[in-house]
Coordinates of C-alpha atoms in Angstrom, one line a residue:
M1 CA -19.9 16.2 79.3
D2 CA -21.8 17.6 76.3
R3 CA -20.1 21.2 75.6
L4 CA -23.3 22.7 75.3
D5 CA -24.6 20.9 78.3
A6 CA -21.4 22.4 80.3
K7 CA -22.0 26.0 78.6
T8 CA -25.2 26.0 79.1
E9 CA -24.4 24.9 83.0
L10 CA -21.3 27.5 83.2
T11 CA -23.0 30.2 81.9
S12 CA -25.7 29.7 84.8
H13 CA -22.8 30.6 87.6
M14 CA -21.4 34.3 85.8
K15 CA -23.1 35.9 89.0
V16 CA -22.1 33.7 92.0
L17 CA -18.6 34.3 90.5
R18 CA -19.1 37.8 89.5
A19 CA -20.6 38.3 93.2
F20 CA -17.0 36.6 94.6
A21 CA -14.6 37.4 92.5
M22 CA -15.9 41.2 94.1
S23 CA -15.3 40.1 97.4
L24 CA -11.6 39.9 96.6
T25 CA -10.9 42.0 94.3
R26 CA -13.0 45.1 95.3
N27 CA -12.8 46.4 92.5
D28 CA -14.7 46.2 88.9
A29 CA -12.6 46.2 86.3
A30 CA -10.2 43.0 88.1
A31 CA -13.6 41.7 89.3
D32 CA -14.0 41.1 85.2
D33 CA -10.9 40.5 84.8
L34 CA -10.4 37.9 86.5
V35 CA -14.3 35.8 85.7
Q36 CA -13.1 36.2 82.2
D37 CA -9.8 34.6 83.6
T38 CA -12.1 32.2 85.4
V39 CA -14.6 31.5 82.4
L40 CA -11.5 30.6 79.5
K41 CA -9.2 27.9 82.0
A42 CA -12.3 26.3 83.1
W43 CA -13.3 26.1 78.8
S44 CA -10.1 25.6 77.9
N45 CA -9.7 22.7 80.8
L46 CA -12.7 21.4 80.6
D47 CA -11.7 17.7 79.4
K48 CA -10.8 17.9 82.8
F49 CA -13.5 18.7 84.7
Q50 CA -15.0 15.6 86.5
E51 CA -19.0 15.1 86.3
G52 CA -21.2 14.5 88.8
T53 CA -19.5 16.9 90.2
N54 CA -20.0 20.1 91.2
M55 CA -19.4 23.0 89.0
R56 CA -19.5 25.5 90.6
A57 CA -17.0 24.8 93.3
W58 CA -14.5 24.2 91.0
L59 CA -15.2 27.1 89.0
F60 CA -14.7 28.7 92.6
T61 CA -11.9 27.2 92.7
I62 CA -10.4 28.3 89.6
L63 CA -11.3 31.7 90.5
R64 CA -9.5 32.1 94.2
N65 CA -6.2 30.2 92.5
T66 CA -6.3 32.5 89.2
F67 CA -5.5 35.4 92.1
Y68 CA -4.3 34.4 94.5
S69 CA -2.0 33.9 91.1
N70 CA -2.7 37.3 90.3
R71 CA -2.0 39.2 93.4
R72 CA 1.9 37.0 93.0
K73 CA 2.3 39.1 89.7
A74 CA 1.4 42.3 90.9
V75 CA 3.8 42.4 94.0
R76 CA 6.1 44.2 91.0
E77 CA 3.4 45.5 89.8
V78 CA 2.4 50.2 90.8
E79 CA -1.0 50.1 93.8
D80 CA -3.0 52.1 94.1
V81 CA -1.1 53.3 96.7
T82 CA -3.6 56.8 97.8
G83 CA -6.5 54.9 96.9
A84 CA -8.7 57.1 94.8
I85 CA -9.7 54.8 92.2
T86 CA -10.1 52.6 94.7
E87 CA -13.0 55.9 95.7
S88 CA -14.1 56.8 92.5
L89 CA -15.5 53.3 92.6
S90 CA -17.7 53.1 95.8
V91 CA -21.1 55.0 95.5
K92 CA -22.6 55.6 99.4
P93 CA -26.3 54.4 99.6
A94 CA -29.2 56.4 99.3
H95 CA -31.3 54.4 101.4
D96 CA -30.4 53.6 105.5
G97 CA -29.8 49.9 106.3
R98 CA -29.5 48.2 109.5
L99 CA -25.8 48.5 108.8
Q100 CA -24.9 51.2 106.1
L101 CA -23.4 49.5 102.9
A102 CA -21.1 52.2 102.9
E103 CA -19.9 51.5 106.4
F104 CA -19.8 48.1 105.9
R105 CA -17.5 47.1 102.3
A106 CA -15.5 49.8 104.6
A107 CA -15.3 47.5 107.4
L108 CA -14.9 44.4 105.3
A109 CA -12.7 45.9 103.0
E110 CA -10.0 46.0 105.9
L111 CA -10.3 42.2 106.8
P112 CA -7.7 40.0 105.6
V113 CA -9.0 38.5 102.1
E114 CA -9.0 35.2 104.0
Q115 CA -11.8 36.7 105.6
R116 CA -13.9 38.4 103.1
E117 CA -14.0 35.2 101.6
V118 CA -14.9 33.6 103.7
L119 CA -17.6 36.0 105.3
T120 CA -18.7 35.8 100.8
L121 CA -18.9 32.7 100.5
I122 CA -21.4 32.4 103.6
G123 CA -23.3 35.4 103.9
V124 CA -23.3 36.3 100.8
L125 CA -23.2 33.2 98.1
Q126 CA -25.3 31.6 101.4
Y127 CA -22.6 28.4 100.7
S128 CA -22.8 25.7 103.2
Y129 CA -18.8 25.1 105.4
E130 CA -18.2 21.8 103.6
E131 CA -18.8 23.9 100.9
A132 CA -16.6 27.2 101.1
A133 CA -13.9 24.6 102.7
D134 CA -14.1 22.9 99.0
V135 CA -13.2 26.0 97.5
C136 CA -10.7 27.4 99.2
G137 CA -8.8 24.3 99.8
V138 CA -8.8 23.8 104.1
K139 CA -10.7 21.7 106.5
V140 CA -14.3 23.0 107.9
G141 CA -13.2 24.2 111.3
T142 CA -10.5 27.3 109.7
I143 CA -13.2 28.1 107.4
K144 CA -15.9 28.3 110.5
S145 CA -12.3 30.4 112.9
R146 CA -12.2 32.3 109.8
L147 CA -16.0 32.9 109.2
N148 CA -16.0 33.5 113.5
R149 CA -12.3 36.1 112.9
G150 CA -14.1 37.9 110.4
R151 CA -17.1 38.5 112.0
E152 CA -15.8 39.1 114.8
A153 CA -13.4 41.9 113.0
L154 CA -16.1 44.0 111.6
A155 CA -18.0 43.3 115.0
I156 CA -15.5 46.0 116.1
K157 CA -14.4 48.1 112.9
M158 CA -18.1 48.7 112.5
Q159 CA -19.0 49.2 116.8
I160 CA -22.3 47.0 116.8
S161 CA -22.2 44.7 120.7
S162 CA -22.4 41.3 120.2
T163 CA -26.0 41.0 121.5
D164 CA -26.9 42.4 118.0
R165 CA -27.8 40.6 114.6
M166 CA -24.8 41.4 112.3
E167 CA -27.8 40.8 109.3
I168 CA -28.2 43.9 107.0
T169 CA -32.2 43.5 107.8
D170 CA -33.6 46.2 105.0
A171 CA -34.0 44.1 102.2
A172 CA -33.0 46.8 99.7
T173 CA -29.3 47.0 101.2
H174 CA -29.5 42.8 100.8
A175 CA -30.5 42.7 97.3
V176 CA -28.0 45.5 96.1
V177 CA -25.6 42.9 98.6
A178 CA -26.7 40.5 96.4
A179 CA -27.4 41.4 92.9
S180 CA -23.5 42.8 92.3
S181 CA -21.5 42.0 95.9
G182 CA -21.9 45.2 97.1
T183 CA -20.7 46.7 94.1
A184 CA -23.5 49.6 93.1
A185 CA -25.3 51.8 95.7

């Protein structure tokens, strides 16, 4: 692949990479660092990219693997136990929607990372089950299972009955989540 073509395609995926990174890290600075690490690794290993395959999936796999590697390293680091830093990053939205964004973010943050990851890939980024399975390195059935468990857990946390539609119904909320993966109100 020509380096100029690769650069163009790589940069075209920056927004979705940032959204995915934000869903995993729940921190603006950490998400930016994760995307930067991903792009650096991808650019350094561009010769390993198989032309004709899905670059977005390749980038998401690099990002995901980098995230989990960083998590393993973070065991030796000090955590934000009081949540003071995390709480300072979120602002309650000024608009009303079917799901209040702040409540949704809080409920989503309580889910295991595997469920958040699948909900983000399929629910926000509109990946197919197969694409999400490729990114996560698991089978389609595992993706469906994680998605179902994640949806059920969100419904319980947000006190939504099984007959309610679990979606963001107003355009403003959808735009915020799609554009920034819930990082702004």
